Tab-separated table of C-alpha atoms and ligand atoms in Angstrom:
chain	number	residue	atom	x	y	z
A	135	MET	CA	0.000	0.000	0.000
A	136	GLN	CA	1.396	3.390	-1.040
A	137	LYS	CA	-1.130	6.010	0.008
A	138	ILE	CA	-4.132	6.112	2.366
A	139	LEU	CA	-6.937	8.645	2.610
A	140	ILE	CA	-8.039	9.268	6.192
A	141	ALA	CA	-11.785	9.885	6.208
A	142	ASN	CA	-11.890	11.358	9.690
A	143	ARG	CA	-10.636	14.157	11.902
A	144	GLY	CA	-9.297	14.769	15.405
A	145	GLU	CA	-7.198	12.382	17.416
A	146	ILE	CA	-8.053	9.252	15.397
A	147	ALA	CA	-6.984	10.919	12.139
A	148	LEU	CA	-3.676	11.788	13.778
A	149	ARG	CA	-3.355	8.239	15.156
A	150	ILE	CA	-3.716	6.873	11.604
A	151	VAL	CA	-1.201	9.403	10.204
A	152	ARG	CA	1.286	8.189	12.824
A	153	ALA	CA	0.824	4.506	11.948
A	154	CYS	CA	1.202	5.293	8.226
A	155	ASN	CA	4.366	7.328	8.839
A	156	GLU	CA	5.919	4.369	10.644
A	157	LEU	CA	4.932	2.053	7.787
A	158	GLY	CA	6.268	4.424	5.116
A	159	ILE	CA	2.785	4.916	3.642
A	160	LYS	CA	1.806	8.375	2.374
A	161	THR	CA	-1.296	10.011	3.852
A	162	LEU	CA	-4.033	12.201	2.474
A	163	ALA	CA	-6.075	14.152	5.016
A	164	VAL	CA	-9.533	15.360	4.077
A	165	TYR	CA	-10.875	18.181	6.202
A	166	SER	CA	-13.700	20.611	6.660
A	167	GLU	CA	-13.289	24.386	6.622
A	168	ALA	CA	-13.417	24.296	10.447
A	169	ASP	CA	-10.393	21.987	10.651
A	170	VAL	CA	-7.757	23.866	8.620
A	171	GLU	CA	-5.656	24.323	11.767
A	172	SER	CA	-6.016	20.736	12.940
A	173	LEU	CA	-2.839	18.767	13.572
A	174	HIS	CA	-3.858	15.859	11.341
A	175	VAL	CA	-4.073	18.274	8.408
A	176	GLN	CA	-0.655	19.745	9.229
A	177	LEU	CA	1.020	16.368	9.633
A	178	ALA	CA	-0.456	14.464	6.685
A	179	ASP	CA	1.539	14.433	3.425
A	180	GLU	CA	-1.360	15.924	1.473
A	181	ALA	CA	-4.660	17.507	2.426
A	182	ILE	CA	-7.870	18.288	0.559
A	183	CYS	CA	-10.708	20.432	1.883
A	184	ILE	CA	-14.030	18.626	1.355
A	185	GLY	CA	-16.538	21.237	2.468
A	186	PRO	CA	-17.954	23.493	5.159
A	187	ALA	CA	-17.900	22.757	8.895
A	188	PRO	CA	-21.110	20.738	9.390
A	189	SER	CA	-20.308	16.986	9.080
A	190	LYS	CA	-23.213	16.496	6.693
A	191	GLU	CA	-21.472	18.831	4.268
A	192	SER	CA	-17.969	17.432	4.710
A	193	TYR	CA	-17.017	14.311	6.713
A	194	LEU	CA	-20.262	12.541	5.742
A	195	ARG	CA	-20.067	13.473	2.040
A	196	VAL	CA	-19.277	10.124	0.400
A	197	ASP	CA	-19.113	11.661	-3.096
A	198	ARG	CA	-16.538	14.276	-2.111
A	199	ILE	CA	-14.391	11.791	-0.209
A	200	ILE	CA	-14.361	9.346	-3.114
A	201	SER	CA	-13.485	12.206	-5.512
A	202	ALA	CA	-10.611	13.269	-3.252
A	203	ALA	CA	-9.409	9.652	-3.198
A	204	GLU	CA	-9.502	9.493	-6.990
A	205	ILE	CA	-7.789	12.854	-7.499
A	206	ALA	CA	-4.982	11.941	-5.110
A	207	ASP	CA	-4.819	8.359	-6.400
A	208	VAL	CA	-4.922	6.585	-3.030
A	209	ASP	CA	-4.990	2.804	-2.593
A	210	ALA	CA	-7.191	2.721	0.472
A	211	ILE	CA	-9.420	4.671	2.842
A	212	HIS	CA	-9.235	4.394	6.629
A	213	PRO	CA	-12.557	5.532	8.112
A	214	GLY	CA	-11.482	5.763	11.797
A	215	TYR	CA	-14.520	5.656	14.115
A	216	GLY	CA	-17.792	7.583	13.888
A	217	PHE	CA	-18.704	9.440	10.657
A	218	LEU	CA	-18.669	6.827	7.828
A	219	ALA	CA	-16.864	4.042	9.707
A	220	GLU	CA	-19.927	1.810	9.968
A	221	ASN	CA	-21.665	2.929	6.806
A	222	ALA	CA	-22.069	-0.105	4.536
A	223	ASP	CA	-22.948	2.049	1.503
A	224	PHE	CA	-19.663	3.898	1.879
A	225	ALA	CA	-17.706	0.622	2.068
A	226	GLU	CA	-19.557	-0.528	-1.060
A	227	GLN	CA	-18.761	2.691	-2.937
A	228	CYS	CA	-15.078	2.336	-2.043
A	229	ALA	CA	-15.082	-1.209	-3.402
A	230	SER	CA	-16.814	-0.208	-6.618
A	231	SER	CA	-14.312	2.645	-7.105
A	232	ASN	CA	-11.489	0.148	-6.677
A	233	ILE	CA	-10.332	1.660	-3.393
A	234	LYS	CA	-9.736	-0.615	-0.387
A	235	PHE	CA	-11.952	0.167	2.592
A	236	ILE	CA	-9.902	-0.564	5.723
A	237	GLY	CA	-12.483	-2.577	7.607
A	238	PRO	CA	-14.813	-5.515	7.028
A	239	SER	CA	-16.928	-5.988	3.911
A	240	ALA	CA	-20.063	-3.933	3.297
A	241	SER	CA	-22.257	-6.992	3.878
A	242	VAL	CA	-20.702	-7.695	7.293
A	243	ILE	CA	-21.082	-4.024	8.293
A	244	ARG	CA	-24.732	-4.177	7.254
A	245	GLN	CA	-25.380	-7.428	9.101
A	246	MET	CA	-23.676	-6.447	12.364
A	247	GLY	CA	-24.891	-2.832	12.148
A	248	ASP	CA	-28.435	-4.077	12.681
A	249	LYS	CA	-28.271	-5.077	16.333
A	250	ALA	CA	-31.223	-7.466	16.068
A	251	ILE	CA	-29.661	-9.324	13.117
A	252	ALA	CA	-26.280	-9.307	14.891
A	253	LYS	CA	-27.851	-10.968	17.944
A	254	SER	CA	-29.547	-13.690	15.941
A	255	THR	CA	-26.339	-14.306	13.940
A	256	VAL	CA	-24.249	-14.999	17.025
A	257	GLN	CA	-27.076	-16.854	18.773
A	258	LYS	CA	-27.148	-19.356	15.931
A	259	ALA	CA	-23.427	-19.926	16.515
A	260	GLY	CA	-24.126	-20.795	20.172
A	261	VAL	CA	-23.118	-17.488	21.798
A	262	ARG	CA	-25.440	-16.402	24.602
A	263	THR	CA	-27.168	-13.067	24.117
A	264	VAL	CA	-29.161	-10.938	26.558
A	265	PRO	CA	-32.653	-12.476	26.716
A	266	GLY	CA	-35.031	-10.436	24.604
A	267	SER	CA	-37.547	-10.264	21.780
A	268	ASP	CA	-36.983	-12.381	18.684
A	269	GLY	CA	-35.851	-9.536	16.497
A	270	PRO	CA	-37.564	-6.163	16.141
A	271	VAL	CA	-41.040	-5.512	17.555
A	272	GLU	CA	-43.453	-3.529	15.398
A	273	THR	CA	-46.655	-2.783	17.294
A	274	GLU	CA	-47.242	-1.764	20.888
A	275	ALA	CA	-49.151	-5.000	21.536
A	276	GLU	CA	-46.341	-7.146	20.151
A	277	ALA	CA	-43.757	-5.159	22.104
A	278	LEU	CA	-45.716	-5.432	25.348
A	279	LYS	CA	-46.044	-9.171	24.913
A	280	ALA	CA	-42.277	-9.454	24.396
A	281	ALA	CA	-41.583	-7.249	27.446
A	282	LYS	CA	-43.790	-9.414	29.669
A	283	LYS	CA	-42.116	-12.568	28.392
A	284	VAL	CA	-38.609	-11.162	28.897
A	285	GLY	CA	-39.478	-9.823	32.369
A	286	TYR	CA	-39.148	-6.284	33.765
A	287	PRO	CA	-37.084	-4.184	33.876
A	288	VAL	CA	-36.575	-4.115	30.113
A	289	ILE	CA	-34.547	-1.919	27.801
A	290	ILE	CA	-35.937	-0.835	24.443
A	291	LYS	CA	-33.104	-0.450	21.938
A	292	ALA	CA	-32.874	0.898	18.405
A	293	VAL	CA	-31.648	-1.763	15.949
A	294	ALA	CA	-29.584	0.974	14.297
A	295	GLY	CA	-28.489	2.514	17.634
A	296	GLY	CA	-24.992	3.570	18.613
A	297	GLY	CA	-23.015	5.935	20.815
A	298	GLY	CA	-25.154	5.126	23.845
A	299	ARG	CA	-28.221	6.709	22.215
A	300	GLY	CA	-31.609	5.291	21.362
A	301	MET	CA	-32.179	3.279	24.542
A	302	ARG	CA	-35.114	3.556	27.008
A	303	ILE	CA	-35.712	1.585	30.198
A	304	ALA	CA	-39.170	0.486	31.393
A	305	HIS	CA	-40.046	-1.029	34.775
A	306	ASN	CA	-43.672	-2.036	34.239
A	307	ASP	CA	-46.513	-2.236	31.701
A	308	ILE	CA	-47.554	1.369	32.341
A	309	SER	CA	-44.167	2.999	31.749
A	310	PHE	CA	-43.513	0.545	28.915
A	311	ALA	CA	-46.118	1.923	26.498
A	312	LYS	CA	-44.792	5.475	26.927
A	313	GLU	CA	-41.129	4.500	26.622
A	314	PHE	CA	-41.837	2.301	23.590
A	315	HIS	CA	-43.281	5.209	21.633
A	316	ILE	CA	-40.504	7.590	22.700
A	317	ALA	CA	-37.871	5.011	21.731
A	318	ARG	CA	-39.378	4.482	18.282
A	319	HIS	CA	-39.678	8.201	17.684
A	320	GLU	CA	-36.101	8.878	18.823
A	321	ALA	CA	-34.747	6.005	16.738
A	322	GLU	CA	-36.459	7.399	13.662
A	323	GLN	CA	-35.210	10.941	14.373
A	324	VAL	CA	-31.616	10.096	15.255
A	325	PHE	CA	-30.876	7.018	13.134
A	326	GLY	CA	-33.454	7.351	10.371
A	327	ASN	CA	-34.731	3.870	11.296
A	328	GLY	CA	-37.535	3.531	13.868
A	329	SER	CA	-37.091	-0.213	14.314
A	330	VAL	CA	-36.573	-1.269	17.973
A	331	TYR	CA	-36.161	-4.502	19.937
A	332	ILE	CA	-36.521	-5.458	23.596
A	333	GLU	CA	-33.947	-6.833	26.010
A	334	HIS	CA	-34.051	-7.703	29.658
A	335	TYR	CA	-32.358	-4.843	31.529
A	336	ILE	CA	-29.519	-6.431	33.463
A	337	GLN	CA	-29.050	-4.680	36.821
A	338	ASN	CA	-25.547	-3.416	37.544
A	339	PRO	CA	-23.629	-5.362	34.908
A	340	ARG	CA	-20.093	-4.850	33.779
A	341	HIS	CA	-19.444	-3.881	30.180
A	342	ILE	CA	-16.616	-6.111	28.991
A	343	GLU	CA	-15.620	-6.199	25.334
A	344	PHE	CA	-13.131	-8.263	23.347
A	345	GLN	CA	-10.814	-6.964	20.662
A	346	ILE	CA	-10.814	-9.162	17.566
A	347	LEU	CA	-8.400	-9.352	14.644
A	348	ALA	CA	-9.322	-11.435	11.607
A	349	ASP	CA	-7.334	-11.730	8.388
A	350	HIS	CA	-8.537	-12.615	4.883
A	351	HIS	CA	-7.211	-16.150	5.243
A	352	GLY	CA	-9.536	-17.434	7.948
A	353	LYS	CA	-7.465	-16.670	11.028
A	354	ILE	CA	-9.325	-14.977	13.893
A	355	LEU	CA	-7.658	-13.943	17.146
A	356	HIS	CA	-8.780	-12.128	20.242
A	357	LEU	CA	-6.530	-9.628	22.003
A	358	GLY	CA	-8.191	-9.885	25.371
A	359	GLU	CA	-10.796	-7.718	27.003
A	360	ARG	CA	-11.399	-4.102	27.923
A	361	ASP	CA	-13.546	-3.228	30.903
A	362	CYS	CA	-15.652	-0.223	29.901
A	363	SER	CA	-18.015	-0.151	32.871
A	364	ILE	CA	-17.208	3.455	33.749
A	365	GLN	CA	-19.943	5.110	31.705
A	366	ARG	CA	-22.182	8.133	31.951
A	367	ARG	CA	-25.513	7.855	30.145
A	368	HIS	CA	-24.283	4.670	28.422
A	369	GLN	CA	-21.208	6.466	27.098
A	370	LYS	CA	-17.755	5.308	28.088
A	371	LEU	CA	-15.519	7.618	30.147
A	372	ILE	CA	-12.749	5.345	31.409
A	373	GLU	CA	-11.628	2.002	29.983
A	374	GLU	CA	-9.081	-0.463	31.254
A	375	ALA	CA	-7.449	-3.722	30.358
A	376	PRO	CA	-7.341	-6.337	31.708
A	377	SER	CA	-10.663	-6.154	33.570
A	378	PRO	CA	-10.165	-6.398	37.358
A	379	PHE	CA	-13.069	-8.898	37.296
A	380	VAL	CA	-11.903	-11.307	34.595
A	381	THR	CA	-9.978	-14.409	35.666
A	382	PRO	CA	-7.775	-16.301	33.184
A	383	ASP	CA	-10.511	-18.931	32.976
A	384	LEU	CA	-13.274	-16.403	32.212
A	385	ARG	CA	-10.990	-14.699	29.671
A	386	LYS	CA	-10.591	-17.979	27.858
A	387	LYS	CA	-14.340	-18.606	27.804
A	388	MET	CA	-15.267	-15.084	26.740
A	389	GLY	CA	-12.431	-14.931	24.212
A	390	ARG	CA	-13.668	-18.149	22.601
A	391	ALA	CA	-17.215	-16.810	22.461
A	392	ALA	CA	-15.960	-13.549	20.897
A	393	VAL	CA	-14.026	-15.435	18.218
A	394	LYS	CA	-17.097	-17.602	17.570
A	395	ALA	CA	-19.253	-14.482	17.174
A	396	ALA	CA	-16.768	-12.908	14.745
A	397	SER	CA	-16.489	-16.130	12.813
A	398	ALA	CA	-20.294	-16.452	12.567
A	399	ALA	CA	-20.357	-12.984	11.024
A	400	GLY	CA	-17.643	-13.888	8.500
A	401	TYR	CA	-15.612	-11.093	10.035
A	402	GLU	CA	-12.434	-9.602	8.607
A	403	ASN	CA	-10.173	-6.817	10.001
A	404	ALA	CA	-10.340	-5.342	13.529
A	405	GLY	CA	-13.611	-5.452	15.436
A	406	THR	CA	-15.018	-5.533	18.934
A	407	VAL	CA	-17.447	-7.995	20.461
A	408	GLU	CA	-19.310	-6.453	23.397
A	409	PHE	CA	-20.750	-8.360	26.348
A	410	LEU	CA	-22.576	-7.528	29.539
A	411	VAL	CA	-21.356	-9.591	32.477
A	412	ASP	CA	-23.359	-10.205	35.658
A	413	GLU	CA	-21.946	-10.626	39.159
A	414	LYS	CA	-21.823	-14.411	38.742
A	415	GLY	CA	-19.592	-14.086	35.689
A	416	ASP	CA	-22.340	-15.066	33.227
A	417	PHE	CA	-21.824	-13.093	30.057
A	418	PHE	CA	-24.203	-12.053	27.293
A	419	PHE	CA	-23.435	-10.660	23.825
A	420	ILE	CA	-24.947	-7.222	23.171
A	421	GLU	CA	-23.382	-6.071	19.922
A	422	MET	CA	-20.381	-6.067	17.636
A	423	ASN	CA	-18.646	-2.891	16.496
A	424	THR	CA	-17.179	-3.224	13.028
A	425	ARG	CA	-14.489	-0.549	13.347
A	426	ILE	CA	-11.531	0.549	15.424
A	427	GLN	CA	-12.770	1.731	18.828
A	428	VAL	CA	-11.889	4.927	20.685
A	429	GLU	CA	-10.462	2.783	23.506
A	430	HIS	CA	-8.138	0.652	21.317
A	431	PRO	CA	-4.929	2.061	22.904
A	432	VAL	CA	-5.414	0.147	26.174
A	433	THR	CA	-5.270	-3.117	24.223
A	434	GLU	CA	-2.213	-1.882	22.334
A	435	GLU	CA	-0.376	-1.073	25.552
A	436	VAL	CA	-1.251	-4.418	27.166
A	437	THR	CA	-0.450	-6.641	24.164
A	438	ASP	CA	2.177	-4.468	22.450
A	439	ILE	CA	0.304	-4.876	19.149
A	440	ASP	CA	-0.333	-1.805	16.969
A	441	LEU	CA	-3.966	-2.221	15.934
A	442	ILE	CA	-3.953	0.421	13.201
A	443	LYS	CA	-0.940	-1.181	11.534
A	444	LYS	CA	-2.674	-4.548	11.792
A	445	GLN	CA	-5.799	-3.099	10.146
A	446	ILE	CA	-3.693	-1.820	7.258
A	447	GLY	CA	-1.792	-5.121	6.985
A	448	ILE	CA	-5.027	-7.121	6.922
A	449	ALA	CA	-6.543	-4.840	4.278
A	450	SER	CA	-3.395	-5.416	2.180
A	451	GLY	CA	-4.053	-9.160	2.345
A	452	GLU	CA	-1.293	-10.003	4.815
A	453	HIS	CA	-1.509	-13.053	7.055
A	454	LEU	CA	-1.751	-12.493	10.800
A	455	GLN	CA	1.635	-13.791	11.878
A	456	ILE	CA	0.731	-14.261	15.542
A	457	ASP	CA	-0.956	-17.199	17.251
A	458	GLN	CA	-3.491	-16.949	20.046
A	459	LYS	CA	-1.181	-18.677	22.513
A	460	ASN	CA	1.533	-16.074	21.939
A	461	ILE	CA	-0.649	-13.114	22.812
A	462	GLN	CA	0.360	-12.024	26.286
A	463	PHE	CA	-1.515	-9.845	28.729
A	464	ASN	CA	1.369	-8.846	30.944
A	465	ARG	CA	0.585	-5.210	31.513
A	466	HIS	CA	-2.285	-3.148	32.834
A	467	ALA	CA	-3.491	-0.057	30.960
A	468	ILE	CA	-6.144	2.536	31.644
A	469	GLU	CA	-7.573	5.308	29.477
A	470	CYS	CA	-9.394	8.497	30.463
A	471	ARG	CA	-11.351	10.324	27.774
A	472	ILE	CA	-10.556	14.014	28.114
A	473	ASN	CA	-13.527	15.985	26.818
A	474	ALA	CA	-14.135	19.728	26.475
A	475	GLU	CA	-17.102	19.552	28.855
A	476	ASP	CA	-17.874	21.093	32.215
A	477	PRO	CA	-18.457	18.295	34.738
A	478	ALA	CA	-19.748	20.814	37.305
A	479	ARG	CA	-22.480	21.904	34.848
A	480	ASN	CA	-23.827	18.510	33.902
A	481	PHE	CA	-21.052	17.968	31.352
A	482	ALA	CA	-22.151	20.890	29.165
A	483	PRO	CA	-19.946	21.178	26.040
A	484	SER	CA	-17.212	23.790	26.370
A	485	PRO	CA	-15.789	24.540	22.925
A	486	GLY	CA	-13.367	27.447	22.520
A	487	THR	CA	-9.702	28.309	22.275
A	488	ILE	CA	-7.092	26.487	24.329
A	489	ASP	CA	-4.866	29.282	25.700
A	490	LEU	CA	-2.301	27.064	27.339
A	491	TYR	CA	-1.697	23.374	26.748
A	492	TYR	CA	0.761	21.104	28.479
A	493	ALA	CA	0.411	17.346	28.001
A	494	PRO	CA	1.828	14.924	30.551
A	495	GLY	CA	4.563	12.454	29.640
A	496	GLY	CA	7.151	10.289	31.318
A	497	HIS	CA	7.332	6.561	31.894
A	498	GLY	CA	4.133	4.673	31.136
A	499	VAL	CA	2.100	7.618	29.848
A	500	ARG	CA	0.628	8.070	26.346
A	501	VAL	CA	-1.422	10.983	25.047
A	502	ASP	CA	-3.407	10.634	21.813
A	503	SER	CA	-4.581	14.129	20.983
A	504	HIS	CA	-4.777	16.492	18.034
A	505	VAL	CA	-4.836	19.722	20.057
A	506	TYR	CA	-2.129	22.228	21.045
A	507	GLY	CA	-1.842	25.661	22.706
A	508	GLY	CA	-3.741	28.196	20.589
A	509	TYR	CA	-5.977	25.529	18.986
A	510	THR	CA	-9.689	26.308	18.831
A	511	ILE	CA	-12.042	23.393	19.505
A	512	PRO	CA	-14.826	23.788	16.944
A	513	PRO	CA	-18.407	23.436	18.195
A	514	TYR	CA	-19.498	21.205	15.279
A	515	TYR	CA	-18.106	17.822	16.311
A	516	ASP	CA	-17.765	15.637	19.399
A	517	SER	CA	-16.101	17.215	22.393
A	518	MET	CA	-13.096	14.927	22.718
A	519	ILE	CA	-9.814	16.759	23.293
A	520	GLY	CA	-7.847	13.572	23.534
A	521	LYS	CA	-7.183	10.358	25.379
A	522	LEU	CA	-4.812	9.950	28.260
A	523	ILE	CA	-3.481	6.429	28.657
A	524	ALA	CA	-1.325	5.170	31.539
A	525	TYR	CA	0.106	1.693	31.872
A	526	GLY	CA	2.368	-0.401	34.025
A	527	SER	CA	3.113	-3.930	35.152
A	528	GLU	CA	0.027	-4.031	37.372
A	529	ARG	CA	-3.228	-2.150	37.983
A	530	LYS	CA	-1.852	-0.294	40.992
A	531	THR	CA	1.046	1.112	38.975
A	532	ALA	CA	-1.214	2.104	36.072
A	533	LEU	CA	-3.562	3.895	38.495
A	534	SER	CA	-0.809	5.841	40.226
A	535	ARG	CA	0.636	6.842	36.852
A	536	MET	CA	-2.798	7.975	35.666
A	537	ASN	CA	-3.229	9.983	38.842
A	538	ARG	CA	0.167	11.582	38.384
A	539	ALA	CA	-0.479	12.304	34.678
A	540	LEU	CA	-3.912	13.859	35.364
A	541	ASN	CA	-2.251	16.172	37.888
A	542	GLU	CA	0.315	17.254	35.280
A	543	TYR	CA	-2.181	17.861	32.474
A	544	ILE	CA	-2.757	21.595	31.887
A	545	ILE	CA	-5.512	22.739	29.520
A	546	ARG	CA	-6.523	26.387	29.992
A	547	GLY	CA	-9.244	28.295	28.175
A	548	VAL	CA	-11.909	25.590	28.082
A	549	LYS	CA	-13.514	23.432	30.778
A	550	THR	CA	-12.466	19.786	30.683
A	551	THR	CA	-13.308	16.465	32.312
A	552	ILE	CA	-9.837	16.263	33.904
A	553	PRO	CA	-11.047	17.247	37.429
A	554	PHE	CA	-13.788	14.613	37.193
A	555	HIS	CA	-11.259	11.913	36.276
A	556	ARG	CA	-9.012	13.022	39.137
A	557	ALA	CA	-11.893	12.611	41.582
A	558	ILE	CA	-12.689	9.117	40.284
A	559	LEU	CA	-9.043	8.075	40.402
A	560	ARG	CA	-8.967	9.012	44.108
A	561	ASP	CA	-12.195	7.152	44.907
A	562	PRO	CA	-11.637	3.989	46.978
A	563	VAL	CA	-14.568	2.213	45.264
A	564	PHE	CA	-13.036	2.757	41.830
A	565	ARG	CA	-9.616	1.796	43.143
A	566	SER	CA	-11.029	-1.447	44.537
A	567	GLY	CA	-11.983	-2.456	40.986
A	568	ASN	CA	-15.473	-3.369	42.136
A	569	ILE	CA	-17.221	-1.382	39.416
A	570	THR	CA	-20.335	-1.754	37.277
A	571	THR	CA	-22.099	0.401	34.700
A	572	SER	CA	-23.953	2.093	37.601
A	573	TYR	CA	-20.694	3.305	39.133
A	574	VAL	CA	-20.660	6.870	37.737
A	575	GLN	CA	-24.232	7.592	38.783
A	576	GLU	CA	-23.564	6.211	42.239
A	577	PHE	CA	-20.290	8.150	42.507
A	578	MET	CA	-21.974	11.421	41.494
A	579	SER	CA	-24.735	10.971	44.041
A	580	ARG	CA	-22.264	10.688	46.921
A	581	ALA	CA	-19.414	12.941	45.705
A	582	SER	CA	-19.576	16.677	46.243
A	583	SER	CA	-19.453	18.568	42.939
A	584	ASP	CA	-16.721	20.787	44.530
A	585	LEU	CA	-14.485	17.853	43.724
A	586	PHE	CA	-14.833	18.514	40.040
B	605	LIG	P1	-24.309	1.532	21.834
B	605	LIG	O1	-24.131	0.820	20.538
B	605	LIG	O2	-25.197	2.727	21.734
B	605	LIG	O3	-23.030	1.808	22.552
B	605	LIG	P2	-24.775	-0.853	23.442
B	605	LIG	O4	-25.735	-1.892	23.025
B	605	LIG	O5	-23.317	-1.135	23.224
B	605	LIG	O6	-25.170	0.533	22.742
B	605	LIG	O7	-24.997	-0.491	24.967
B	605	LIG	C1	-24.340	0.594	25.592
B	605	LIG	C2	-24.466	0.495	27.105
B	605	LIG	O8	-25.860	0.483	27.493
B	605	LIG	C3	-23.906	-0.791	27.685
B	605	LIG	O9	-22.525	-0.711	27.905
B	605	LIG	C4	-24.691	-0.862	29.008
B	605	LIG	O10	-24.169	0.025	29.966
B	605	LIG	C5	-26.065	-0.371	28.603
B	605	LIG	N1	-26.915	-1.519	28.197
B	605	LIG	C6	-27.200	-1.933	26.946
B	605	LIG	N2	-28.014	-3.014	26.971
B	605	LIG	C7	-28.262	-3.303	28.258
B	605	LIG	C8	-29.021	-4.319	28.956
B	605	LIG	N3	-29.708	-5.237	28.298
B	605	LIG	N4	-29.017	-4.303	30.314
B	605	LIG	C9	-28.319	-3.359	30.991
B	605	LIG	N5	-27.603	-2.384	30.420
B	605	LIG	C10	-27.560	-2.347	29.067
């Protein structure tokens, strides 16, 4: 591969530029008018402006991205995450324009992008899923019947959902009818597809996901788990690997199930199989993400495998040269998502100019970020400033490094989630590792907001 177009922005675009530079592959950045000053544009070999600031007029414009790819004569497109990363039509268009899409095939994206189809696909392969309706439910009567059968509380989920959106919880028949209609309406508005399905709502689970790599020659590996239980409104804030809950035995079982799920989907390239795990260690598939994840660096630091380079290698047709038994999980890594949000004001977005920026460093610290002093965070996109990753030989070391790095991090001019992360890192409950998806809510109810 000689040249790759990066169909994304922000820290992930920069991450891909870095991997390409190490591989000796040329990069083409595409950018919106709001991102002229962005680091990924400065550091790529070439850059083409594809439109005005709103994503719909730039980063989501398939026609303009394909034209840029043709003008610059690239071999492949890396979609990153978000934007067009899980858009099957985009993958199809790349293929028909003779450009490699760095990810799975359009048909796999389509199949796993519909959460109800994804569930039935892995179920058939013998992987346990969260008990729920058999596929989407159309009418209120059908939905209510499914909810009663599944047992309250239930969660109503959009088949096309993502990013923690499009989910409503109901505790009884009365709240169910209301939530069902809201869920359908929201799904239609946000995802352009009002189809929903029902799942039992598991109380206080852990969110544990497995990183998968699959080449074009039938080899599928898992790179261990990430514990992403630290979430606010179903969106991840802190991720770590390995999970403090997962024993070597459970890892083996879950890893096998994840590989089975990927194999059932006919998966190729990097992907993530997500499970909810109850306190007994029973685990249930919820969905598969057919792209690189925000939290991929924790797996990279634990396994010492560069996932972006592997994605590029796989797309080039290379064989995965590693065997499952050689993948080691000898380190512990943790990632905090640093967002331009004000935790003291209900995480309100805080775009603006960064007056002073100093990123932490030193042993065991990694910062993936596209910002710098003087950079203006545009209001049009997500609020992520970057990701702070700390790692060490054991959890305790990774935590003390994270604590130290959060204390060093200086970002002036905008509000950030750094003080919130600092407060969590000091919390004995978090430090104990006894965490579930309810942790953040519980922490916020007992912590004084002076802390952040
Ligand atoms: P998305 O694709 O929007 O991220 P997911 O299906 O991955 O949606 O779910 C996101 C989060 O929502 C999970 O990590 C978990 O916290 C919560 N969740 C989803 N399904 C259930 C369920 N059946 N029971 C309890 N919590 C759930």
